[in-house]
Every structure is written in structure tokens, then in C-alpha cells.
Short mmCIF file of N, CA and C in Angstrom, two decimals:
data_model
loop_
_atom_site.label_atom_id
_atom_site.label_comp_id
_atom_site.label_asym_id
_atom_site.label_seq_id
_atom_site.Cartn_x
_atom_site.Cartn_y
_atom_site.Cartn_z
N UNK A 27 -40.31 45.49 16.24
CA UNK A 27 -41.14 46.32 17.10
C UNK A 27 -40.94 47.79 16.79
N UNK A 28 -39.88 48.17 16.54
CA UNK A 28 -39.38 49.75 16.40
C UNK A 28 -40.66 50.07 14.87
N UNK A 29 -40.38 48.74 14.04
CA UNK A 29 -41.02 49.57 12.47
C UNK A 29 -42.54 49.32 12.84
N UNK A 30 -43.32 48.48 13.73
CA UNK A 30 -44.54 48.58 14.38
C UNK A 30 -44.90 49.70 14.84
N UNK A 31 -43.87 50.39 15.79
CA UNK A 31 -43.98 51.88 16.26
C UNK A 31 -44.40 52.93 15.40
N UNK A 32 -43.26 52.55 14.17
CA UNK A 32 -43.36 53.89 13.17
C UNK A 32 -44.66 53.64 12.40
N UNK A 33 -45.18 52.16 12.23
CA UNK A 33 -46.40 52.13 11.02
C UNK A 33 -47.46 53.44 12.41
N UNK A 34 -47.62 52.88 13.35
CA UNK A 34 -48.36 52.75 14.37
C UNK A 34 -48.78 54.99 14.47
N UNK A 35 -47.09 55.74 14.38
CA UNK A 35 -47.43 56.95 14.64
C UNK A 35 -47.10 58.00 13.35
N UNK A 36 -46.85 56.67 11.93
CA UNK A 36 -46.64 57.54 10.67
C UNK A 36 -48.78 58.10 10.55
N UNK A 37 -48.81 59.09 9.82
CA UNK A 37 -49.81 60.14 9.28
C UNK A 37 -49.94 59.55 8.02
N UNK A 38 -48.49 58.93 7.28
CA UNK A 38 -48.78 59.00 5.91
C UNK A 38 -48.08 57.78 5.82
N UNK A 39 -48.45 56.44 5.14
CA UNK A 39 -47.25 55.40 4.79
C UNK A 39 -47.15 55.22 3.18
N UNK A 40 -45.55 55.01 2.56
CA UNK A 40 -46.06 54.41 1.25
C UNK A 40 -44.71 53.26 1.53
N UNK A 41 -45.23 52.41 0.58
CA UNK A 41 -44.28 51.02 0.53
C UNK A 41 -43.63 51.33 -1.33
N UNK A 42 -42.42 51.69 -1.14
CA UNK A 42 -41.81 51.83 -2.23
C UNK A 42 -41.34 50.28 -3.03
N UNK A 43 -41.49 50.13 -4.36
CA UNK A 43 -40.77 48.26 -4.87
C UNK A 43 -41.83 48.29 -5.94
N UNK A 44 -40.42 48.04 -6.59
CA UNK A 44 -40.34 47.48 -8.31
C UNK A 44 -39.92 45.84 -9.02
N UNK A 45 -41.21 45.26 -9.53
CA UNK A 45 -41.18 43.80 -9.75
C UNK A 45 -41.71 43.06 -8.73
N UNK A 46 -41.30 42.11 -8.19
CA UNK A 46 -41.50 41.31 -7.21
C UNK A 46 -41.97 42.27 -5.98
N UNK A 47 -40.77 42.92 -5.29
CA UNK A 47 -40.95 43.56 -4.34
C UNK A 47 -42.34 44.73 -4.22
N UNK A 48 -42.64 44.97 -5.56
CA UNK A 48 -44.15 45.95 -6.14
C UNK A 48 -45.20 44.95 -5.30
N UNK A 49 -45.10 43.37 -5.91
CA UNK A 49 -46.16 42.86 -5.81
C UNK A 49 -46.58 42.60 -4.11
N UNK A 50 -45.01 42.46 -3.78
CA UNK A 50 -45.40 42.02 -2.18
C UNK A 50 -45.72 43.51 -1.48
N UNK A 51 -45.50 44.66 -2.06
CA UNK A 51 -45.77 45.76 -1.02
C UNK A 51 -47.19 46.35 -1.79
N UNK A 52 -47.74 45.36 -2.58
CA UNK A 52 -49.06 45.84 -2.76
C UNK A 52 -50.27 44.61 -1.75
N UNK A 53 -49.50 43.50 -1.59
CA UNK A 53 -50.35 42.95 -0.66
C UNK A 53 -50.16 43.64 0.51
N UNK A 54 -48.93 43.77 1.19
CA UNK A 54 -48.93 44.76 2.51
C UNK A 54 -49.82 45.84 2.59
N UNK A 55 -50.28 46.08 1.48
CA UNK A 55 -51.02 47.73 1.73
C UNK A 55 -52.10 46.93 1.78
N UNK A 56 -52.74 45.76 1.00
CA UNK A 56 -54.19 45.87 1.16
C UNK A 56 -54.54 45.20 2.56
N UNK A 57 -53.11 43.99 2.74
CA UNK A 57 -53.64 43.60 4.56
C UNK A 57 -54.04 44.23 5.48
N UNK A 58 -52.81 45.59 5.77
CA UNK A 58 -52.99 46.80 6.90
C UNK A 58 -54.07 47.33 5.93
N UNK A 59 -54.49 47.47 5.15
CA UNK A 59 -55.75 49.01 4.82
C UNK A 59 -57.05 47.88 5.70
N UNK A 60 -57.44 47.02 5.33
CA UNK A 60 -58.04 45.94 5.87
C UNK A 60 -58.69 45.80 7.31
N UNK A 61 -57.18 46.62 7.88
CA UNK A 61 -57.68 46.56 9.73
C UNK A 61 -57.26 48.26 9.93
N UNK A 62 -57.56 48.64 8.70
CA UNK A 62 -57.90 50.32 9.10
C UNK A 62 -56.73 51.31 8.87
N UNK A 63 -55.56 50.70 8.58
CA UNK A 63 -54.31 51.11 8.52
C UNK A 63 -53.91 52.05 6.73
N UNK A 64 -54.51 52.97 6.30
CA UNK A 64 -54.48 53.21 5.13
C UNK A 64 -52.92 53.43 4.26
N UNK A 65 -52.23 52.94 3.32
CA UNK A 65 -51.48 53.35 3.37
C UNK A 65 -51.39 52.85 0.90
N UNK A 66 -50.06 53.51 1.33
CA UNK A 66 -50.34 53.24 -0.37
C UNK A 66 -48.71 52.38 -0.57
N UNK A 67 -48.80 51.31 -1.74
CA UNK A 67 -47.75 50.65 -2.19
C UNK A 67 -47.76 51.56 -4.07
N UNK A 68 -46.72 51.67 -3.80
CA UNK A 68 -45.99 52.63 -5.40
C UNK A 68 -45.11 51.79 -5.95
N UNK A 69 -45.68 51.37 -7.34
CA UNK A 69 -44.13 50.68 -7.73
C UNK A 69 -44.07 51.36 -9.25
N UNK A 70 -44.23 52.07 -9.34
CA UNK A 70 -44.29 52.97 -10.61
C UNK A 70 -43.11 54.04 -10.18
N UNK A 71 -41.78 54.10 -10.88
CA UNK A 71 -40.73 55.28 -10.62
C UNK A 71 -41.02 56.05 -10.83
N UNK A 72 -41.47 56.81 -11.12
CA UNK A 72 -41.83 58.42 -11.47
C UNK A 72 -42.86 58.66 -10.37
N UNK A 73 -43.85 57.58 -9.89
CA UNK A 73 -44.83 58.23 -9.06
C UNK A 73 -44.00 58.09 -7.68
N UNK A 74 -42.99 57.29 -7.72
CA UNK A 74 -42.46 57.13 -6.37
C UNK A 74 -41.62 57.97 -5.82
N UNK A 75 -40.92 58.88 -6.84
CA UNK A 75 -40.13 59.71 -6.83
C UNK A 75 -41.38 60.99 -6.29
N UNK A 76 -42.33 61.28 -7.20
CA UNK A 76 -43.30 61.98 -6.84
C UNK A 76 -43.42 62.13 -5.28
N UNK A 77 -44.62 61.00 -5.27
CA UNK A 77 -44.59 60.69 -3.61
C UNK A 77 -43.38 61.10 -2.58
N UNK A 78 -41.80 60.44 -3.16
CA UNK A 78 -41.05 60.59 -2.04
C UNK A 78 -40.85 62.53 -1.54
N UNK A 79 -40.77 62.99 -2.92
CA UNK A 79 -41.37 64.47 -2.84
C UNK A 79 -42.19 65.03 -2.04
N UNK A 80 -43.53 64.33 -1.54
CA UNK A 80 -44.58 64.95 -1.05
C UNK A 80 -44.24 64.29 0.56
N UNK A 81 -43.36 63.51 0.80
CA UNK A 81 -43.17 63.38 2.32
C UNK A 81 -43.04 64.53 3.48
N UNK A 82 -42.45 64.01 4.34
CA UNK A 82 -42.67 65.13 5.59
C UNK A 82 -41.89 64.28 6.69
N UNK A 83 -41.59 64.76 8.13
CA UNK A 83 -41.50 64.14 8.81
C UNK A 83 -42.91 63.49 9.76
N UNK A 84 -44.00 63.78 9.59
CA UNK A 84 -45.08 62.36 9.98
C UNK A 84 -45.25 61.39 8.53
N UNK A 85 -44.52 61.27 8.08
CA UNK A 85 -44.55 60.51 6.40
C UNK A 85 -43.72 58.76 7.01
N UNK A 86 -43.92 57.74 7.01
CA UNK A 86 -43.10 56.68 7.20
C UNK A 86 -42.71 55.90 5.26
N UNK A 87 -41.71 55.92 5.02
CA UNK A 87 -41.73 55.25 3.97
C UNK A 87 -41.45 53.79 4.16
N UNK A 88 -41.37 52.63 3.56
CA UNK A 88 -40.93 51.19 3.31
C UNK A 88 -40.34 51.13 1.93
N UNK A 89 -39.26 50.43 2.11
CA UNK A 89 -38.58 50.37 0.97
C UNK A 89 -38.21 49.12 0.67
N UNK A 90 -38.29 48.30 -0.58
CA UNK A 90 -38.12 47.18 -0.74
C UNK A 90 -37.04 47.03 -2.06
N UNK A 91 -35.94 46.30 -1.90
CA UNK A 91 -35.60 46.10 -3.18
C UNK A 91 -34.25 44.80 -2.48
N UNK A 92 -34.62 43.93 -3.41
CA UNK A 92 -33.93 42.41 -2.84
C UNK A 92 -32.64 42.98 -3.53
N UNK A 93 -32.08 43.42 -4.00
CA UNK A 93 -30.48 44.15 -4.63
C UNK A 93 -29.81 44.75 -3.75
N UNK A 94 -30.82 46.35 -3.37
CA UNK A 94 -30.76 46.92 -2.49
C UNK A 94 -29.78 48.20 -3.46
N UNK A 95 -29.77 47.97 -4.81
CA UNK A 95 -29.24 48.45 -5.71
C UNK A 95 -30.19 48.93 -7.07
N UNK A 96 -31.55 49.09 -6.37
CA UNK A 96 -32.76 49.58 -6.99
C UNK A 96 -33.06 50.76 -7.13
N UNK A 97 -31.68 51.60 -8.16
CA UNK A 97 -31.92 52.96 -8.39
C UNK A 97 -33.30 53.75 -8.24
N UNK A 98 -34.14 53.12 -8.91
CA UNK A 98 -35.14 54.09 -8.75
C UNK A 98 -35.80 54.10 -7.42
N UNK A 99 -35.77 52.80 -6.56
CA UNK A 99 -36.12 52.90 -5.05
C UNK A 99 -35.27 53.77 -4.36
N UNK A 100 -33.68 53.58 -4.75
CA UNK A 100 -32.80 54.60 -3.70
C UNK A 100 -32.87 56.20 -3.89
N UNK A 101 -32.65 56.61 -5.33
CA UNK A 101 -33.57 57.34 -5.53
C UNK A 101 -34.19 58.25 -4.73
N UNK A 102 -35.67 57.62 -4.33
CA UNK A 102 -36.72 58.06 -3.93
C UNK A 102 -37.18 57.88 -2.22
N UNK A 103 -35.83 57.21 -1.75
CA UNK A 103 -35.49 57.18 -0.51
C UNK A 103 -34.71 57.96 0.24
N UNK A 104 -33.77 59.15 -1.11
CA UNK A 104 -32.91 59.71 -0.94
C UNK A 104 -33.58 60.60 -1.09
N UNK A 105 -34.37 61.22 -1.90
CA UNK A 105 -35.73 62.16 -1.25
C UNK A 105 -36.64 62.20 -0.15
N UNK A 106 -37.05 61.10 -0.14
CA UNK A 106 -38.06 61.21 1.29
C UNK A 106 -37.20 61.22 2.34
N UNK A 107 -35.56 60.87 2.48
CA UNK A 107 -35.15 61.42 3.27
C UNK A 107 -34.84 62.74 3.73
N UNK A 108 -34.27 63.55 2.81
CA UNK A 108 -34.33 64.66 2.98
C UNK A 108 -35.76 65.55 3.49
N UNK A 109 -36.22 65.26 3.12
CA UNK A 109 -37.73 65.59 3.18
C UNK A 109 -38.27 65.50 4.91
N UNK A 110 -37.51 64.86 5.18
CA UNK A 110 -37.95 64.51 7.07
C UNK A 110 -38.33 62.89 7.49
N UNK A 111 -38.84 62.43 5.73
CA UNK A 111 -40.01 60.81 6.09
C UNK A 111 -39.12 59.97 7.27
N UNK A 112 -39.51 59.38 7.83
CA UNK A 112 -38.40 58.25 8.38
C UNK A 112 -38.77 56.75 7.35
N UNK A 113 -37.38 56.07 7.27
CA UNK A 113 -37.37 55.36 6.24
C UNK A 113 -37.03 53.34 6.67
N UNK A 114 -38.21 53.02 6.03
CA UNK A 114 -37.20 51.42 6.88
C UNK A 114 -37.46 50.80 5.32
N UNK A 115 -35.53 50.40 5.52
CA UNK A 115 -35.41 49.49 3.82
C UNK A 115 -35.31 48.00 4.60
N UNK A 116 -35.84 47.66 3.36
CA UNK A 116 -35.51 45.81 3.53
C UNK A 116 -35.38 45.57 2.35
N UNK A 117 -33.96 44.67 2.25
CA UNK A 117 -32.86 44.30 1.47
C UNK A 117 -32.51 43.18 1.82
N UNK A 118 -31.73 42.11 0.76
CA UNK A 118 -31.32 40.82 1.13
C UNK A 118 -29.84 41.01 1.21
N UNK A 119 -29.22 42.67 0.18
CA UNK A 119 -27.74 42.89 0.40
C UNK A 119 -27.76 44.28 1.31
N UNK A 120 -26.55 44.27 2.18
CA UNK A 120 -26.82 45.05 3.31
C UNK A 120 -25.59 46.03 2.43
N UNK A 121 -25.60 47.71 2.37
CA UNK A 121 -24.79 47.51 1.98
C UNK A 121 -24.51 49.02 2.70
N UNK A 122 -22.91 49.57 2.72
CA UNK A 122 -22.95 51.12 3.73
C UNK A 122 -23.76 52.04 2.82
N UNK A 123 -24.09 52.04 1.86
CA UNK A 123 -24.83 52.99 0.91
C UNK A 123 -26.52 52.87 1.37
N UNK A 124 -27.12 51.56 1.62
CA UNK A 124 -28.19 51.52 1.45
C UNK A 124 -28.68 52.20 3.45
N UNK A 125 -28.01 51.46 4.51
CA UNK A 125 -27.72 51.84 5.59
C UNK A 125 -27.68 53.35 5.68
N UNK A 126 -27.16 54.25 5.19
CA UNK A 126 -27.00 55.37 5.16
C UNK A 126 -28.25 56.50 4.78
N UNK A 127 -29.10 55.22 3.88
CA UNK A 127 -30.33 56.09 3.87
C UNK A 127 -31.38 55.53 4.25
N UNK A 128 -31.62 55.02 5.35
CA UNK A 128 -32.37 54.76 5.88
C UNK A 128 -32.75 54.77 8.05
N UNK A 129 -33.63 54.56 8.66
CA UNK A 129 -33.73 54.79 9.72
C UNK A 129 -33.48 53.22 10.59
N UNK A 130 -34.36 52.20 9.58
CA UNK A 130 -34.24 50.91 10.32
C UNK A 130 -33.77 50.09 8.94
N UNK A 131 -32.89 49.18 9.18
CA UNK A 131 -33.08 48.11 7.86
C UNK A 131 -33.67 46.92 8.14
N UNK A 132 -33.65 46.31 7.43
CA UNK A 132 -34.02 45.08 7.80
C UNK A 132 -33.37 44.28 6.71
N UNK A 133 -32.12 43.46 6.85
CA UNK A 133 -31.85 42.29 6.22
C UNK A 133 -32.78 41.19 6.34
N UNK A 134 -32.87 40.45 5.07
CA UNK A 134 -33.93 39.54 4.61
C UNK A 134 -32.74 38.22 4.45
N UNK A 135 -33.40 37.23 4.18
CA UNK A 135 -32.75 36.02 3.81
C UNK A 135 -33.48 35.79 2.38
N UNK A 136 -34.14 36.77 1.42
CA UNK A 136 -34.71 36.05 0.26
C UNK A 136 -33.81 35.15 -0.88
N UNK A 137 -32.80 35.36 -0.86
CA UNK A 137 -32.13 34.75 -1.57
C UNK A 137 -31.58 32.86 -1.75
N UNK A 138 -32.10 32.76 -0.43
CA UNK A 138 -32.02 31.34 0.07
C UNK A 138 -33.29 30.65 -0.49
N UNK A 139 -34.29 31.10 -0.30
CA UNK A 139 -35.92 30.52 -0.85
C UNK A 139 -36.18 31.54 -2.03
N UNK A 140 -37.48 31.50 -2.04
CA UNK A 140 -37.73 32.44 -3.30
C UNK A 140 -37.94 33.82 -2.30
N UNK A 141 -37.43 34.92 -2.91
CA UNK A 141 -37.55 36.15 -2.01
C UNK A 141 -39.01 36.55 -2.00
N UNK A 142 -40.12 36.37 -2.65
CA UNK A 142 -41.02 36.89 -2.56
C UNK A 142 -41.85 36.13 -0.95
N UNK A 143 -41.67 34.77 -0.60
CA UNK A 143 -41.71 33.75 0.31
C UNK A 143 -41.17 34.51 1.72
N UNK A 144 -40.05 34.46 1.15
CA UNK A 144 -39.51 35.55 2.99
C UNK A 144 -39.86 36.75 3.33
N UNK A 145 -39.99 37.66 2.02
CA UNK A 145 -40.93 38.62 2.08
C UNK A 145 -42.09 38.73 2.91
N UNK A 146 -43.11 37.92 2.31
CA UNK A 146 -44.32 37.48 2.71
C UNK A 146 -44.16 37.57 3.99
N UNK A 147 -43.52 35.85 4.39
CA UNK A 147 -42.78 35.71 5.77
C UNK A 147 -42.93 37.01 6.85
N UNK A 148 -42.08 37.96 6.34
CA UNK A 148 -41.67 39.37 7.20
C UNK A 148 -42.61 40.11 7.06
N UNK A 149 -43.47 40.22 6.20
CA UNK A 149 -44.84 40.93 6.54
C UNK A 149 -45.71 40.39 7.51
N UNK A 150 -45.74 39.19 6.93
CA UNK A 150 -46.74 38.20 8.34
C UNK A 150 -46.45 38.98 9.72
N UNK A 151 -45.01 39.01 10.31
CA UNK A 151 -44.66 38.92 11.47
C UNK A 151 -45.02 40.67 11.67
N UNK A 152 -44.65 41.20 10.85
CA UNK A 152 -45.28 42.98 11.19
C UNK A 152 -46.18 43.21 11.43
N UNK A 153 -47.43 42.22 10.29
CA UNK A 153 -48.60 42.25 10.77
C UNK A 153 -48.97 41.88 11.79
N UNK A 154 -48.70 40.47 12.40
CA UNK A 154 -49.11 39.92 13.95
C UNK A 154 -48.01 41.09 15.10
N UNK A 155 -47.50 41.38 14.83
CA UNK A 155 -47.01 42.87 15.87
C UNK A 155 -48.24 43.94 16.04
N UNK A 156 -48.21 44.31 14.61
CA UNK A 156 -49.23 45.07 14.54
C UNK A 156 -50.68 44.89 14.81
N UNK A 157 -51.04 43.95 14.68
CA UNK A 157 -52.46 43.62 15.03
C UNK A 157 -52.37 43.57 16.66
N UNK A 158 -51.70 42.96 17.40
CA UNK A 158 -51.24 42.54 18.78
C UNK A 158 -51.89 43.95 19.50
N UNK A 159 -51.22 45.22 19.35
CA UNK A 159 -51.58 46.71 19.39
C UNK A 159 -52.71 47.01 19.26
N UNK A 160 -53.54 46.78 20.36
CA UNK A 160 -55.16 47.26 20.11
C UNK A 160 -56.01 47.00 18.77
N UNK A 161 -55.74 45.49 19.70
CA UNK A 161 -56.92 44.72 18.50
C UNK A 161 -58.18 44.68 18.56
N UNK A 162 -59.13 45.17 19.92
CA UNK A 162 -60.35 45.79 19.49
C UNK A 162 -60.74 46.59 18.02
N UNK A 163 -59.61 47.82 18.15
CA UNK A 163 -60.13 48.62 17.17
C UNK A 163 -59.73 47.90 16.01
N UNK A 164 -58.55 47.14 15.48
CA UNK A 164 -58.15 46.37 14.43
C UNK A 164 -59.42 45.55 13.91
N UNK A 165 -59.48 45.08 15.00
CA UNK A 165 -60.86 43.63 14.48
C UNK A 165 -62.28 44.79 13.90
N UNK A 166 -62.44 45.79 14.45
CA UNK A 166 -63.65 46.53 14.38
C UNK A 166 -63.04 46.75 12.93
N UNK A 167 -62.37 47.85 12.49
CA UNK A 167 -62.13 47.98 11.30
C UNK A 167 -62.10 47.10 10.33
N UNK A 168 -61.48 45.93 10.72
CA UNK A 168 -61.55 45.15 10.02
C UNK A 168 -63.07 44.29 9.56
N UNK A 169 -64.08 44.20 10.11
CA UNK A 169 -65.27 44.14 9.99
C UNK A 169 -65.63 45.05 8.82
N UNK A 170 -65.48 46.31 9.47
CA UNK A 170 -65.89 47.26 8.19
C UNK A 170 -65.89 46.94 6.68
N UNK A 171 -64.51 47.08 6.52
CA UNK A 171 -63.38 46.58 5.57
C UNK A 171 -64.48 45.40 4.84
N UNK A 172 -64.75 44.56 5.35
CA UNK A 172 -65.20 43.20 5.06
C UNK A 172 -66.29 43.27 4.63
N UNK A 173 -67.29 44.00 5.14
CA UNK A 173 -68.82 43.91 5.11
C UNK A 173 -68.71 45.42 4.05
N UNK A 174 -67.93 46.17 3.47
CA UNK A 174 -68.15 46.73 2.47
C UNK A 174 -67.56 46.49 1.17
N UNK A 175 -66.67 45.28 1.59
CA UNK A 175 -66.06 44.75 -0.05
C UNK A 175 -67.58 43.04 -0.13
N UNK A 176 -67.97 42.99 0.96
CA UNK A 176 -69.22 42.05 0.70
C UNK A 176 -70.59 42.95 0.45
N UNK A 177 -70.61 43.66 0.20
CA UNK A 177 -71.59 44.91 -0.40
C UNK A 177 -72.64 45.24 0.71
N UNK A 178 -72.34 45.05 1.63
CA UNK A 178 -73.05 44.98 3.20
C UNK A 178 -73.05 46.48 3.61
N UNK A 179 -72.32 47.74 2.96
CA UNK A 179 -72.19 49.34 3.20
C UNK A 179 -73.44 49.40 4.29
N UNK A 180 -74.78 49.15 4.18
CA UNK A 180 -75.74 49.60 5.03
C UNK A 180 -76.09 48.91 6.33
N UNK A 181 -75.35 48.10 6.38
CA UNK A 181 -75.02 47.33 7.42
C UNK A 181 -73.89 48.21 8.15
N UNK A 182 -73.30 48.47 7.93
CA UNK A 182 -72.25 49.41 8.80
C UNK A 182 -72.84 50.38 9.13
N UNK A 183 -73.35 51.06 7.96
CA UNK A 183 -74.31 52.39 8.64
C UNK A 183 -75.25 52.44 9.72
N UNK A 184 -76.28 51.25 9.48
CA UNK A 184 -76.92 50.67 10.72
C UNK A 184 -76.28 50.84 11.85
N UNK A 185 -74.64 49.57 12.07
CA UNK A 185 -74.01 49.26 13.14
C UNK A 185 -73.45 50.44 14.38
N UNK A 186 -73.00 51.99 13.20
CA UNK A 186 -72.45 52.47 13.54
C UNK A 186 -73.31 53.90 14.45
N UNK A 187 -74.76 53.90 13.81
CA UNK A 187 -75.79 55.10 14.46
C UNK A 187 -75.84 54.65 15.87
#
């Protein structure tokens, strides 16, 4: 509920993760962009480092790395901290280093199943938090979303005069 809060009053989100963790924080971005929630997944180090640069304190970052020993994620967590972002890592190793730079963690169990699976898993449940939170406007957006990746654009325009 707390990292529902922060998606809910961040200005700016990016989902930091390299490999696996890239792929699952690029579905996270397109679910939430979906119900209106814009946000960007980076798994490129140099742009993430970038990005963690351009944070702020209305900036929320996500950080993913099943090690939790993902230099170039800590890195760039260790910037956007300084920077003001507030930061929630999720890790399968908890460790006082990774704790230290961050606001919320979240220990994972990926190591038991395939981590990309529990991953998933823990997005699901952010998302049904998040959707829960004024799902009028969710579902509306999410319409949008839908009827302009189905090439329907003038249909919204219609809906919306």
C-alpha cells in the first residue's frame, strides 16, 4: 500500500532493471501507462544513470535487480537518491547496502520459482492496489488506451467533445 501511495503522488516514475528484471519492468510500464499511469521502464545503464540524474523529489524510482548487487542499478539509485527521488527496490537478497538506499524494499521470493514468475506475481498485486484507487478514472483511461492502439483515435475525440 505505501508503494501504491508513492506510484499514486510520484509526477515522474521510472522502473530501473537489467535482463530479466528490464523485461518485467517494461511490462509494468505498459500495464500502468494503459490505465493512464505514464511512466518509463530503463534498462539501458547509461540512460538509467542519465534519468537517475534528472530526478527530483516528485520523481518515484523502482528498482529491480534479483542480486540486489546490480551495479549499474545501485548506481543509479544512489543518484536518484541524492537527487530527492524516493526509491522502492525489490530484491530477492536483502542486503544493509541495498536497504540503505532505498525508501521501501521489497523482498521477493524469486529464487524459489523462476524470478521473472514472482515478479510478475508482485506486479499483479500493485496493480490490483492500484487500480482499486479510483477506478472510474482507471477504467476511463483505460478505454482510451485501447480504442487508440485499436485505431479507433476518432472515436475518443467524438467521446470526449
Amino acid at each position: 500500500r505505501k508503494v501504491v501511495e508513492k506510484l499514486e503522488n510520484a509526477r515522474k516514475i521510472y522502473i530501473f532493471g537489467i535482463g530479466s528484471p528490464g523485461l518485467i519492468a517494461k511490462e509494468f510500464q505498459q500495464r500502468f501507462i494503459r490505465i493512464g499511469l505514464p511512466m518509463e521502464a530503463v534498462t539501458d545503464a547509461q540512460l538509467m544513470q542519465m534519468c537517475a540524474a534528472l530526478t527530483d523529489e516528485e520523481t518515484l524510482v523502482i528498482a529491480i535487480s534479483l542480486s540486489g548487487k546490480t551495479k549499474e542499478v545501485n548506481n543509479s539509485v544512489r543518484i536518484a537518491k541524492k537527487k530527492g527521488a524516493s526509491v522502492v527496490y525489490i530484491t530477492t537478497n536483502e542486503s544493509a547496502e541495498t536497504a540503505e538506499c532505498c525508501d521501501e524494499l521489497i523482498r521477493e521470493a524469486g529464487n524459489m520459482v523462476s524470478p521473472q514468475f514472482s515478479l510478475l506475481m508482485l506486479f499483479d498485486v500493485l496493480f490490483a492496489y492500484y487500480f482499486a484507487n479510483n477506478t472510474y478514472y482507471k477504467v476511463k483511461k483505460y478505454k482510451e488506451t485501447m480504442s487508440a492502439v485499436q485505431g479507433n483515435a476518432e472515436l475518443m475525440e467524438e467521446e470526449s467533445s
